[in-house]
Amino acid sequence: MTDMSIAWSEDYACGLNPGARGLAGLLGPAKAVQITSEPAWGSSGDNPLIELRNVSKSFGPVVALDSLEATIHPGELVTVVGPSGCGKSTLFNILAGLEEPDPGNILRFRGKSSAASELLGQVSFMPQRDLLLPWRNVIDNAILALEIEGMPRTQARAEALKMLPEFGLAGFENQYPNQLSGGMRQRVALMRTFLFRRDLMLLDEPFGALDALTRTMMQRWLLDVWQKHRRTVLFITHDVDEAIFLGDRVLVMTARPGKVKLEQKIDLPRPRKADIVTSPEFITLKKTLLDAIEEESMKSFMTSGH
Amino acid sequence: MSVSGPSGAIVASPSLSAAKAGRFVSLLKSLIWIAAFLAVVELLVLVLGIRPYYLPRPSAIAAAFWATPQAYLLSMWRTLLETVIGFVAGSLFGVATGVLFHRWTMLRELFFPLFVVSQTIPVIAFGAVVVLWFGNTLLAKAVISFYISFLPVTVNALLGFAAVDPRQVALMRSFGAKEGQILRRLYLPAALPQIFVALKLASSLSLIGAIVGEWFGDTTGLGVLLLQAMYNENVVGIWVTIVASACLGIGLYAVVSEAERRIVFWGAEQ
């Protein structure tokens, strides 16, 4: 993972859309933003989709995760931020079923205790890089997961074709990855993730490699798509603005060994417009989160001895 | 190829036909070069008075071919058959052992050194045994051709598999893919650029194997013609056979290259 610990605040100030600033519809009867440091859910009636209790993972002497606790409810968009090397990706690999946590953990998926490996094929996972196959065109890259599930190619292609316009890829179905821009490649990867219909979607810094302007576009677009499809999403980012803008809840992770330091509910109204990042509520939330992250970044900065 | 809009597919087509025209021009160019080269050789032989024993005139070589085209064409056909059988078998075996060695490291540790040792035995030494085993048949030559051509394919397939991005494998596994699906959809296509490098090498090697195999006894084939011409000090005959072998070799290489261009259209991009 690259070291991004200094880039928290000025990450994409230039990414704001100046034209959208006048449309301050959301500044009307401002809904009081409720800031809770204590998780107020869990006691509520609906069952969590996934529940992690006391999840640890060490690689030899390195403890990546230490008794991490987290709960994700169906339909939520939860974002995870934290200093680099805090074990975010390890958490994702566990949730994707690619790595087994250390013994003694509790991992409940739909209320059922499971081993991580049982989650293989249960979670749609999108890693940091698009990882498109260069010998497959847009449509065939998008249907990769469906094909693996055993859906006939023609049926999978038909399904993907219907989705192309929504992902801004209409007319590009026969293009190959090396003919696409970074943002388009990322959308193909997202489409592949969306087509693999699973209750939980894991997005690992999907927009991390994009330029600031493309990134804000992609964030708004992701919100649109998410609101339409209502999947449960866990979204890793190193960008606080992105975490607040997208999330129902933000989990701030501690420096290694990683655990959840702060769980912040984001009560900003949806649909969220681009200019919401300048609203006082947003700024207040951002300040709370930045304070928490800064503390951890300093810690990881000191211990890693950069 | 650049893409400027949603009509990218249409933009791409004229450049495709342009590429076709480019290939035709380059083919024409190389033909002109060959003709020019032959003319120069012809002239040099005449002007410098080189005796045919050392280097016959290209026109004399062509005339010798036209005198008995049947014999040469039949020999070329026979050698081509041996070569192609050996090459195809060697390529398939090479890829298959690559897969096995990649999948089971134990097998690689056990057998890979053996493979390498097998290649240190000169084909000449091995050829006699093969002919004893398989008789004086087409199959015997194909076996020698196979023997000499499979190892580069094994080695390059292994290299190609090892270069596959582990994150790509993890992604496939997260989709619930089984080993066979990952092999077919990821490892094999990803290793194709590497495998084709080896196939081009193997195409030349398998021709050598077939010609050398024929030296152990046969009645038709380029290797036989070569030996006969040598024993009869028929220098022109030797040269005709050399040119015929060259044509076979170039032809095979061209076929493999063309297949590579069509199949591995994405290049080695990762």
Coordinates of C-alpha atoms in Angstrom, one line a residue:
Chain A
M1 CA 0.0 0.0 0.0
T2 CA 1.3 3.5 -0.8
D3 CA 1.9 6.0 1.9
M4 CA -0.9 8.6 1.7
S5 CA -1.0 9.7 5.3
I6 CA -0.2 13.3 4.6
A7 CA -2.8 13.8 1.9
W8 CA -5.9 13.6 4.0
S9 CA -7.3 17.2 3.8
E10 CA -6.3 18.6 0.5
D11 CA -7.0 15.5 -1.3
Y12 CA -9.3 16.8 -4.0
A13 CA -10.2 20.4 -3.3
C14 CA -10.1 21.0 -7.0
G15 CA -12.6 18.2 -7.6
L16 CA -15.6 20.4 -6.6
N17 CA -18.0 21.3 -9.3
P18 CA -18.1 25.1 -9.2
G19 CA -21.3 25.2 -11.2
A20 CA -23.2 23.2 -8.7
R21 CA -22.4 25.5 -5.7
G22 CA -25.3 27.8 -6.3
L23 CA -27.9 25.0 -6.0
A24 CA -27.9 25.1 -2.2
G25 CA -31.2 23.4 -1.9
L26 CA -30.0 21.4 0.9
L27 CA -29.3 24.4 3.1
G28 CA -33.0 25.0 3.5
P29 CA -34.5 23.8 6.8
A30 CA -31.2 22.2 7.7
K31 CA -31.7 18.8 9.4
A32 CA -29.8 18.7 12.6
V33 CA -26.9 16.4 12.0
Q34 CA -26.7 13.9 14.7
I35 CA -23.2 13.0 15.6
T36 CA -22.9 9.9 17.6
S37 CA -19.6 8.3 18.6
E38 CA -21.5 5.4 20.1
P39 CA -23.0 2.9 17.7
A40 CA -26.7 3.3 18.1
W41 CA -27.6 0.3 15.9
G42 CA -27.4 -3.4 16.6
S43 CA -30.1 -3.0 19.2
S44 CA -32.5 -2.3 16.3
G45 CA -34.7 -5.1 15.0
D46 CA -33.3 -5.9 11.6
N47 CA -30.7 -8.6 11.4
P48 CA -27.2 -7.6 10.4
L49 CA -25.9 -9.0 7.1
I50 CA -22.5 -9.5 8.5
E51 CA -21.1 -9.4 12.0
L52 CA -17.5 -9.5 13.0
R53 CA -16.5 -10.0 16.6
N54 CA -13.0 -10.3 17.9
V55 CA -11.5 -10.7 14.4
S56 CA -7.7 -10.8 14.5
K57 CA -5.1 -11.6 11.8
S58 CA -1.4 -11.7 12.1
F59 CA 1.2 -12.5 9.4
G60 CA 4.1 -13.8 11.4
P61 CA 5.1 -11.1 13.9
V62 CA 3.0 -8.5 12.2
V63 CA -0.5 -8.1 13.7
A64 CA -2.6 -6.6 10.9
L65 CA -6.0 -6.8 12.7
D66 CA -6.5 -6.9 16.4
S67 CA -10.0 -7.9 17.8
L68 CA -11.9 -5.9 15.2
E69 CA -15.6 -5.5 15.7
A70 CA -18.0 -4.4 13.0
T71 CA -21.6 -4.9 12.0
I72 CA -23.1 -4.2 8.6
H73 CA -26.8 -4.1 8.0
P74 CA -28.5 -4.9 4.7
G75 CA -28.7 -2.0 2.3
E76 CA -26.1 0.1 4.1
L77 CA -23.2 1.8 2.4
V78 CA -20.4 1.7 4.9
T79 CA -17.1 3.4 4.2
V80 CA -13.8 2.5 5.9
V81 CA -11.0 5.0 6.3
G82 CA -7.7 4.6 8.1
P83 CA -4.0 5.3 7.8
S84 CA -2.1 3.3 5.2
G85 CA -1.1 -0.1 6.3
C86 CA -3.9 -0.3 8.9
G87 CA -5.2 -3.7 7.7
K88 CA -8.1 -2.4 5.6
S89 CA -7.2 -4.7 2.7
T90 CA -6.7 -7.6 5.1
L91 CA -10.2 -7.0 6.4
F92 CA -11.5 -7.1 2.8
N93 CA -9.6 -10.2 2.0
I94 CA -11.2 -11.9 5.0
L95 CA -14.6 -10.8 4.0
A96 CA -14.0 -11.9 0.4
G97 CA -13.1 -15.4 1.7
L98 CA -9.5 -15.1 0.5
E99 CA -7.9 -15.2 3.9
E100 CA -8.8 -16.9 7.1
P101 CA -8.7 -14.8 10.3
D102 CA -6.8 -16.1 13.4
P103 CA -8.7 -18.6 15.5
G104 CA -11.0 -17.3 18.2
N105 CA -13.0 -15.0 16.0
I106 CA -16.7 -14.8 15.4
L107 CA -17.8 -14.2 11.8
R108 CA -21.5 -14.3 11.2
F109 CA -22.9 -14.1 7.7
R110 CA -26.7 -13.7 7.7
G111 CA -26.7 -14.6 11.3
K112 CA -24.8 -17.9 10.7
S113 CA -21.3 -18.5 12.0
S114 CA -19.1 -19.1 9.1
A115 CA -15.4 -19.7 8.2
A116 CA -14.0 -17.0 5.9
S117 CA -13.6 -19.6 3.1
E118 CA -17.3 -20.1 3.1
L119 CA -17.7 -16.5 1.8
L120 CA -15.8 -17.4 -1.4
G121 CA -18.3 -16.7 -4.2
Q122 CA -20.8 -15.1 -1.7
V123 CA -19.4 -11.6 -1.8
S124 CA -18.8 -9.5 -4.9
F125 CA -15.3 -8.1 -4.5
M126 CA -13.7 -5.3 -6.4
P127 CA -9.9 -4.9 -5.7
Q128 CA -8.0 -1.7 -6.1
R129 CA -6.9 -2.3 -9.6
D130 CA -9.5 -3.0 -12.3
L131 CA -7.8 -6.3 -13.2
L132 CA -9.6 -6.5 -16.5
L133 CA -8.5 -9.3 -18.8
P134 CA -6.8 -7.8 -21.8
W135 CA -8.0 -10.5 -24.2
R136 CA -11.7 -10.0 -23.3
N137 CA -13.7 -7.1 -24.6
V138 CA -15.8 -4.9 -22.3
I139 CA -18.9 -7.1 -22.3
D140 CA -16.9 -10.4 -21.8
N141 CA -14.9 -8.8 -19.0
A142 CA -18.2 -7.7 -17.3
I143 CA -19.7 -11.2 -17.5
L144 CA -16.6 -13.0 -16.1
A145 CA -18.2 -13.7 -12.7
L146 CA -21.5 -14.8 -14.3
E147 CA -19.7 -17.2 -16.5
I148 CA -17.9 -18.7 -13.6
E149 CA -21.2 -19.2 -11.9
G150 CA -22.2 -21.2 -14.9
M151 CA -24.6 -18.9 -16.7
P152 CA -24.5 -19.5 -20.5
R153 CA -22.5 -16.8 -22.3
T154 CA -25.3 -15.6 -24.5
Q155 CA -27.6 -15.0 -21.6
A156 CA -24.9 -13.3 -19.5
R157 CA -24.0 -11.1 -22.5
A158 CA -27.6 -10.1 -23.0
E159 CA -27.9 -9.2 -19.3
A160 CA -24.7 -7.1 -19.4
L161 CA -25.8 -5.3 -22.6
K162 CA -28.9 -4.0 -20.8
M163 CA -26.7 -2.6 -18.0
L164 CA -24.1 -0.9 -20.3
P165 CA -25.9 2.5 -20.6
E166 CA -26.2 2.8 -16.9
F167 CA -22.5 2.4 -16.5
G168 CA -21.8 4.9 -19.3
L169 CA -20.4 2.2 -21.5
A170 CA -23.1 2.0 -24.2
G171 CA -21.5 1.5 -27.6
F172 CA -18.2 0.3 -26.1
E173 CA -19.2 -3.4 -25.7
N174 CA -16.7 -4.6 -28.3
Q175 CA -13.8 -2.4 -27.2
Y176 CA -10.8 -4.0 -25.4
P177 CA -9.4 -2.7 -22.1
N178 CA -6.3 -1.2 -23.7
Q179 CA -8.7 1.1 -25.8
L180 CA -10.4 2.5 -22.7
S181 CA -9.6 5.4 -20.3
G182 CA -8.9 4.7 -16.7
G183 CA -12.4 5.9 -15.6
M184 CA -14.0 3.6 -18.1
R185 CA -11.9 0.6 -17.2
Q186 CA -13.0 1.2 -13.6
R187 CA -16.6 1.3 -14.6
V188 CA -16.2 -2.0 -16.4
A189 CA -14.8 -3.4 -13.2
L190 CA -17.7 -2.0 -11.2
M191 CA -20.1 -3.4 -13.7
R192 CA -18.5 -6.9 -13.3
T193 CA -18.9 -6.5 -9.6
F194 CA -22.6 -5.4 -9.9
L195 CA -23.4 -8.2 -12.3
F196 CA -22.2 -10.7 -9.7
R197 CA -25.3 -10.3 -7.6
R198 CA -24.4 -10.8 -4.1
D199 CA -25.8 -9.4 -0.8
L200 CA -22.5 -7.8 0.0
M201 CA -20.3 -5.7 -2.3
L202 CA -16.7 -5.0 -1.2
L203 CA -15.1 -2.1 -3.0
D204 CA -11.4 -1.6 -2.2
E205 CA -10.4 2.0 -3.1
P206 CA -12.1 1.7 -6.5
F207 CA -11.4 5.3 -7.4
G208 CA -8.0 5.6 -5.8
A209 CA -6.1 5.6 -9.1
L210 CA -8.3 8.1 -10.8
D211 CA -7.7 11.9 -11.2
A212 CA -9.7 14.1 -8.8
L213 CA -12.3 15.3 -11.4
T214 CA -13.0 11.8 -12.7
R215 CA -13.2 10.6 -9.1
T216 CA -16.0 13.0 -8.1
M217 CA -17.9 12.1 -11.2
M218 CA -17.6 8.4 -10.4
Q219 CA -18.6 9.0 -6.7
R220 CA -21.9 10.7 -7.8
W221 CA -22.5 8.1 -10.3
L222 CA -21.9 5.3 -7.8
L223 CA -24.4 6.9 -5.5
D224 CA -27.0 6.9 -8.3
V225 CA -26.4 3.3 -9.1
W226 CA -26.4 2.3 -5.5
Q227 CA -29.6 4.1 -4.7
K228 CA -31.2 2.3 -7.6
H229 CA -30.0 -1.2 -6.8
R230 CA -29.8 -0.9 -3.0
R231 CA -26.9 -3.3 -2.4
T232 CA -25.0 -3.5 0.8
V233 CA -21.7 -1.9 0.1
L234 CA -18.5 -1.8 2.1
F235 CA -16.2 0.8 0.6
I236 CA -12.5 1.3 1.5
T237 CA -11.0 4.7 0.9
H238 CA -8.2 6.8 2.1
D239 CA -10.1 9.9 1.3
V240 CA -12.2 11.4 4.1
D241 CA -14.4 13.5 1.8
E242 CA -15.2 10.4 -0.2
A243 CA -16.0 8.4 2.9
I244 CA -18.5 11.1 4.1
F245 CA -19.9 11.8 0.7
L246 CA -20.8 8.2 0.0
G247 CA -21.4 6.6 3.4
D248 CA -24.3 5.9 5.7
R249 CA -21.6 5.2 8.3
V250 CA -17.9 5.7 8.4
L251 CA -15.6 3.3 10.2
V252 CA -12.3 4.9 11.1
M253 CA -9.6 2.3 11.7
T254 CA -6.7 2.6 14.0
A255 CA -3.0 2.3 12.9
R256 CA -1.7 -1.2 12.9
P257 CA -2.9 -3.4 14.5
G258 CA -6.1 -2.4 13.0
K259 CA -9.4 -2.2 14.8
V260 CA -12.3 0.2 14.6
K261 CA -11.5 3.4 16.4
L262 CA -14.6 5.4 15.6
E263 CA -17.9 4.6 14.1
Q264 CA -19.5 7.7 12.7
K265 CA -23.1 7.8 11.4
I266 CA -23.5 10.2 8.5
D267 CA -27.0 11.7 8.5
L268 CA -26.6 13.9 5.5
P269 CA -29.8 13.7 3.4
R270 CA -29.8 11.7 0.2
P271 CA -29.7 12.2 -2.7
R272 CA -26.4 14.0 -2.1
K273 CA -25.3 16.7 -4.4
A274 CA -21.6 17.5 -5.2
D275 CA -21.8 20.8 -3.3
I276 CA -22.7 19.0 0.0
V277 CA -19.0 18.9 0.8
T278 CA -19.1 22.6 1.5
S279 CA -22.1 22.5 3.9
P280 CA -21.5 23.1 7.6
E281 CA -22.7 19.7 8.5
F282 CA -20.2 18.1 6.2
I283 CA -17.4 20.2 7.6
T284 CA -18.3 19.3 11.1
L285 CA -18.3 15.6 10.3
K286 CA -15.1 16.0 8.4
K287 CA -13.4 17.7 11.4
T288 CA -14.4 14.9 13.7
L289 CA -13.1 12.2 11.4
L290 CA -10.0 14.0 10.5
D291 CA -9.1 14.5 14.2
A292 CA -9.5 10.7 14.7
I293 CA -7.5 9.8 11.6
E294 CA -4.8 12.3 12.2
E295 CA -4.1 10.8 15.6
E296 CA -3.8 7.4 14.0
S297 CA -1.8 8.6 11.1
M298 CA 0.7 10.2 13.5
K299 CA 0.9 6.9 15.3
S300 CA 1.6 4.9 12.2
F301 CA 4.0 7.5 11.0
M302 CA 6.0 7.3 14.3
T303 CA 6.0 3.5 14.5
S304 CA 6.8 2.8 10.9
G305 CA 9.7 5.2 11.2
H306 CA 9.4 6.8 7.8
Chain B
M1 CA -5.4 2.5 -32.1
S2 CA -7.0 5.5 -30.4
V3 CA -10.6 5.9 -29.4
S4 CA -12.2 9.2 -29.6
G5 CA -15.9 8.6 -28.9
P6 CA -18.6 6.0 -28.7
S7 CA -18.1 5.4 -32.4
G8 CA -14.6 4.0 -31.6
A9 CA -15.4 0.7 -33.3
I10 CA -16.1 2.5 -36.5
V11 CA -13.0 4.7 -36.2
A12 CA -10.9 1.5 -35.7
S13 CA -11.9 -0.2 -39.0
P14 CA -10.1 2.0 -41.5
S15 CA -6.9 1.7 -39.5
L16 CA -7.4 -2.1 -39.7
S17 CA -7.5 -2.1 -43.5
A18 CA -4.6 0.2 -43.5
A19 CA -2.7 -2.3 -41.4
K20 CA -3.6 -5.0 -44.0
A21 CA -2.3 -2.8 -46.8
G22 CA 0.9 -2.2 -44.8
R23 CA 1.4 -5.9 -44.5
F24 CA 0.9 -6.4 -48.2
V25 CA 3.5 -3.7 -49.0
S26 CA 6.0 -5.2 -46.6
L27 CA 5.5 -8.6 -48.2
L28 CA 6.1 -7.1 -51.6
K29 CA 9.2 -5.3 -50.3
S30 CA 10.7 -8.5 -48.9
L31 CA 10.0 -10.3 -52.2
I32 CA 11.8 -7.6 -54.1
W33 CA 14.7 -7.8 -51.7
I34 CA 15.0 -11.6 -52.2
A35 CA 14.9 -11.2 -56.0
A36 CA 17.5 -8.5 -55.8
F37 CA 19.7 -10.6 -53.6
L38 CA 19.5 -13.6 -55.9
A39 CA 20.4 -11.4 -58.9
V40 CA 23.4 -10.1 -57.1
V41 CA 24.6 -13.6 -56.1
E42 CA 24.1 -14.7 -59.7
L43 CA 26.1 -11.8 -61.0
L44 CA 28.9 -12.3 -58.4
V45 CA 29.2 -16.0 -59.2
L46 CA 29.5 -15.2 -62.9
V47 CA 31.9 -12.2 -62.5
L48 CA 34.2 -13.7 -59.9
G49 CA 34.1 -17.0 -61.7
I50 CA 33.2 -19.0 -58.6
R51 CA 33.2 -22.7 -59.4
P52 CA 29.8 -24.4 -59.0
Y53 CA 31.5 -26.8 -56.6
Y54 CA 31.6 -24.0 -54.0
L55 CA 28.5 -22.0 -55.0
P56 CA 26.3 -22.8 -57.9
R57 CA 24.4 -20.0 -59.6
P58 CA 20.9 -19.5 -58.3
S59 CA 19.6 -20.0 -61.8
A60 CA 21.3 -23.4 -61.9
I61 CA 19.7 -24.3 -58.5
A62 CA 16.3 -23.4 -59.8
A63 CA 16.9 -25.3 -63.0
A64 CA 17.8 -28.4 -61.0
F65 CA 14.6 -28.1 -59.1
W66 CA 12.6 -27.8 -62.3
A67 CA 14.2 -30.8 -63.8
T68 CA 12.7 -33.1 -61.2
P69 CA 10.2 -31.1 -59.2
Q70 CA 8.2 -34.2 -58.3
A71 CA 11.1 -35.7 -56.2
Y72 CA 11.7 -32.4 -54.3
L73 CA 8.0 -31.7 -53.7
L74 CA 7.4 -35.2 -52.4
S75 CA 10.3 -35.0 -50.1
M76 CA 9.2 -31.6 -48.8
W77 CA 5.7 -33.0 -48.2
R78 CA 7.1 -35.9 -46.2
T79 CA 9.4 -33.8 -44.1
L80 CA 6.6 -31.3 -43.6
L81 CA 4.3 -34.1 -42.3
E82 CA 7.0 -35.3 -39.8
T83 CA 7.7 -31.8 -38.7
V84 CA 4.1 -30.8 -38.2
I85 CA 3.3 -34.0 -36.2
G86 CA 6.3 -33.5 -34.1
F87 CA 5.7 -29.8 -33.6
V88 CA 2.0 -30.2 -32.7
A89 CA 2.7 -33.0 -30.3
G90 CA 5.7 -31.2 -28.8
S91 CA 3.6 -28.0 -28.3
L92 CA 0.7 -29.8 -26.7
F93 CA 3.0 -31.8 -24.5
G94 CA 5.0 -28.7 -23.6
V95 CA 1.9 -26.8 -22.5
A96 CA 0.5 -29.8 -20.7
T97 CA 3.7 -30.4 -18.7
G98 CA 3.8 -26.6 -18.0
V99 CA 0.4 -26.8 -16.5
L100 CA 1.2 -29.9 -14.4
F101 CA 4.5 -28.5 -13.2
H102 CA 2.8 -25.2 -12.3
R103 CA 0.0 -26.9 -10.5
W104 CA 2.0 -29.5 -8.6
T105 CA 5.4 -28.1 -7.5
M106 CA 6.2 -31.7 -6.4
L107 CA 6.1 -32.9 -10.0
R108 CA 8.2 -30.1 -11.1
E109 CA 10.9 -30.8 -8.6
L110 CA 10.8 -34.5 -9.5
F111 CA 10.7 -34.3 -13.3
F112 CA 11.9 -30.9 -14.4
P113 CA 15.6 -31.8 -13.9
L114 CA 15.0 -34.9 -15.9
F115 CA 13.5 -32.9 -18.7
V116 CA 16.6 -30.7 -18.8
V117 CA 19.0 -33.7 -18.7
S118 CA 17.0 -35.3 -21.5
Q119 CA 17.9 -32.3 -23.7
T120 CA 21.6 -32.6 -23.0
I121 CA 21.5 -36.0 -24.8
P122 CA 22.3 -35.0 -28.4
V123 CA 19.5 -35.9 -30.8
I124 CA 22.1 -37.8 -32.9
A125 CA 22.8 -40.2 -30.1
F126 CA 19.1 -40.6 -29.3
G127 CA 17.9 -40.9 -32.9
A128 CA 19.3 -44.4 -33.5
V129 CA 17.4 -45.7 -30.5
V130 CA 14.2 -44.1 -31.7
V131 CA 14.5 -45.7 -35.1
L132 CA 15.1 -49.0 -33.4
W133 CA 12.0 -48.6 -31.2
F134 CA 9.6 -47.2 -33.8
G135 CA 11.0 -48.8 -36.9
N136 CA 11.9 -46.9 -40.1
T137 CA 8.6 -45.0 -40.1
L138 CA 7.2 -41.6 -40.3
L139 CA 6.4 -41.8 -36.7
A140 CA 10.0 -42.3 -35.7
K141 CA 10.9 -39.0 -37.3
A142 CA 8.0 -37.3 -35.8
V143 CA 9.1 -38.6 -32.4
I144 CA 12.6 -37.1 -32.8
S145 CA 11.0 -33.8 -34.0
F146 CA 8.8 -33.9 -30.9
Y147 CA 11.8 -34.7 -28.6
I148 CA 13.7 -31.7 -29.8
S149 CA 10.8 -29.2 -29.7
F150 CA 8.8 -29.6 -26.4
L151 CA 11.2 -28.3 -23.8
P152 CA 11.2 -24.6 -24.8
V153 CA 7.4 -24.7 -24.7
T154 CA 7.3 -26.2 -21.2
V155 CA 9.8 -23.6 -19.9
N156 CA 8.0 -20.7 -21.5
A157 CA 4.5 -21.9 -20.4
L158 CA 5.9 -22.1 -16.8
L159 CA 7.3 -18.6 -17.1
G160 CA 4.0 -17.3 -18.4
F161 CA 2.0 -18.9 -15.6
A162 CA 4.4 -17.6 -13.0
A163 CA 3.9 -14.0 -14.3
V164 CA 0.1 -14.1 -13.8
D165 CA -0.9 -11.4 -11.3
P166 CA -1.8 -13.1 -8.0
R167 CA -4.5 -10.4 -7.4
Q168 CA -6.1 -11.6 -10.6
V169 CA -6.2 -15.1 -9.3
A170 CA -7.6 -13.8 -6.0
L171 CA -10.4 -12.0 -7.8
M172 CA -11.3 -15.2 -9.7
R173 CA -11.4 -17.1 -6.5
S174 CA -13.6 -14.5 -4.9
F175 CA -16.1 -15.2 -7.7
G176 CA -16.0 -18.8 -6.6
A177 CA -14.0 -20.0 -9.5
K178 CA -12.7 -23.6 -9.5
E179 CA -9.1 -24.4 -10.4
G180 CA -10.1 -25.6 -13.9
Q181 CA -12.0 -22.3 -14.6
I182 CA -9.0 -20.2 -13.4
L183 CA -6.7 -22.3 -15.6
R184 CA -8.9 -21.9 -18.7
R185 CA -9.9 -18.3 -18.2
L186 CA -6.8 -16.8 -16.7
Y187 CA -3.6 -18.8 -16.7
L188 CA -3.7 -20.2 -20.3
P189 CA -4.6 -17.0 -22.1
A190 CA -2.3 -14.9 -19.9
A191 CA 0.6 -17.2 -20.8
L192 CA -0.1 -17.2 -24.5
P193 CA 2.4 -14.4 -25.4
Q194 CA 5.1 -16.4 -23.7
I195 CA 4.0 -19.7 -25.2
F196 CA 4.1 -18.2 -28.7
V197 CA 7.7 -17.1 -28.3
A198 CA 8.5 -20.8 -27.6
L199 CA 6.3 -22.0 -30.4
K200 CA 8.2 -20.0 -32.9
L201 CA 11.5 -21.5 -31.6
A202 CA 9.9 -25.0 -31.6
S203 CA 8.8 -24.6 -35.2
S204 CA 12.4 -24.3 -36.4
L205 CA 13.6 -27.0 -33.9
S206 CA 11.0 -29.5 -35.0
L207 CA 12.1 -29.1 -38.7
I208 CA 15.7 -29.9 -37.6
G209 CA 14.5 -32.9 -35.7
A210 CA 12.6 -34.2 -38.8
I211 CA 15.6 -33.8 -41.1
V212 CA 18.1 -35.3 -38.7
G213 CA 15.6 -38.1 -38.0
E214 CA 15.6 -39.0 -41.7
W215 CA 19.4 -39.5 -41.6
F216 CA 18.8 -42.7 -39.7
G217 CA 17.3 -44.3 -42.7
D218 CA 14.4 -43.5 -45.0
T219 CA 13.6 -43.3 -48.7
T220 CA 12.0 -39.9 -49.0
G221 CA 12.4 -36.6 -47.2
L222 CA 14.7 -33.6 -47.4
G223 CA 17.2 -35.3 -45.0
V224 CA 17.4 -38.2 -47.4
L225 CA 17.9 -35.9 -50.4
L226 CA 20.6 -34.1 -48.5
L227 CA 22.6 -37.3 -47.7
Q228 CA 22.2 -38.6 -51.3
A229 CA 23.4 -35.4 -52.8
M230 CA 26.3 -35.3 -50.4
Y231 CA 27.4 -38.8 -51.2
N232 CA 27.2 -38.2 -54.9
E233 CA 28.9 -34.8 -54.6
N234 CA 25.9 -33.3 -56.3
V235 CA 26.5 -29.8 -55.1
V236 CA 23.5 -28.3 -56.9
G237 CA 21.3 -31.0 -55.4
I238 CA 22.6 -30.0 -51.9
W239 CA 21.7 -26.4 -52.6
V240 CA 18.2 -27.3 -53.9
T241 CA 17.6 -29.2 -50.7
I242 CA 18.9 -26.3 -48.6
V243 CA 16.6 -23.9 -50.3
A244 CA 13.7 -26.3 -49.9
S245 CA 14.4 -26.7 -46.2
A246 CA 14.7 -22.9 -45.8
C247 CA 11.3 -22.5 -47.5
L248 CA 9.7 -25.1 -45.1
G249 CA 11.3 -23.4 -42.1
I250 CA 10.2 -19.9 -43.2
G251 CA 6.7 -21.2 -44.0
L252 CA 6.3 -22.8 -40.6
Y253 CA 7.6 -19.7 -38.8
A254 CA 5.3 -17.5 -40.8
V255 CA 2.3 -19.7 -40.0
V256 CA 3.0 -19.6 -36.3
S257 CA 3.7 -15.8 -36.4
E258 CA 0.4 -15.2 -38.2
A259 CA -1.4 -17.3 -35.6
E260 CA 0.3 -15.3 -32.8
R261 CA -0.8 -12.1 -34.4
R262 CA -4.4 -13.2 -34.6
I263 CA -4.6 -15.0 -31.2
V264 CA -2.5 -12.8 -29.0
F265 CA -3.9 -9.5 -30.4
W266 CA -3.6 -7.7 -27.1
G267 CA 0.2 -8.1 -27.0
A268 CA 2.0 -8.7 -23.7
E269 CA 0.0 -6.0 -21.9
Q270 CA -0.8 -6.8 -18.3

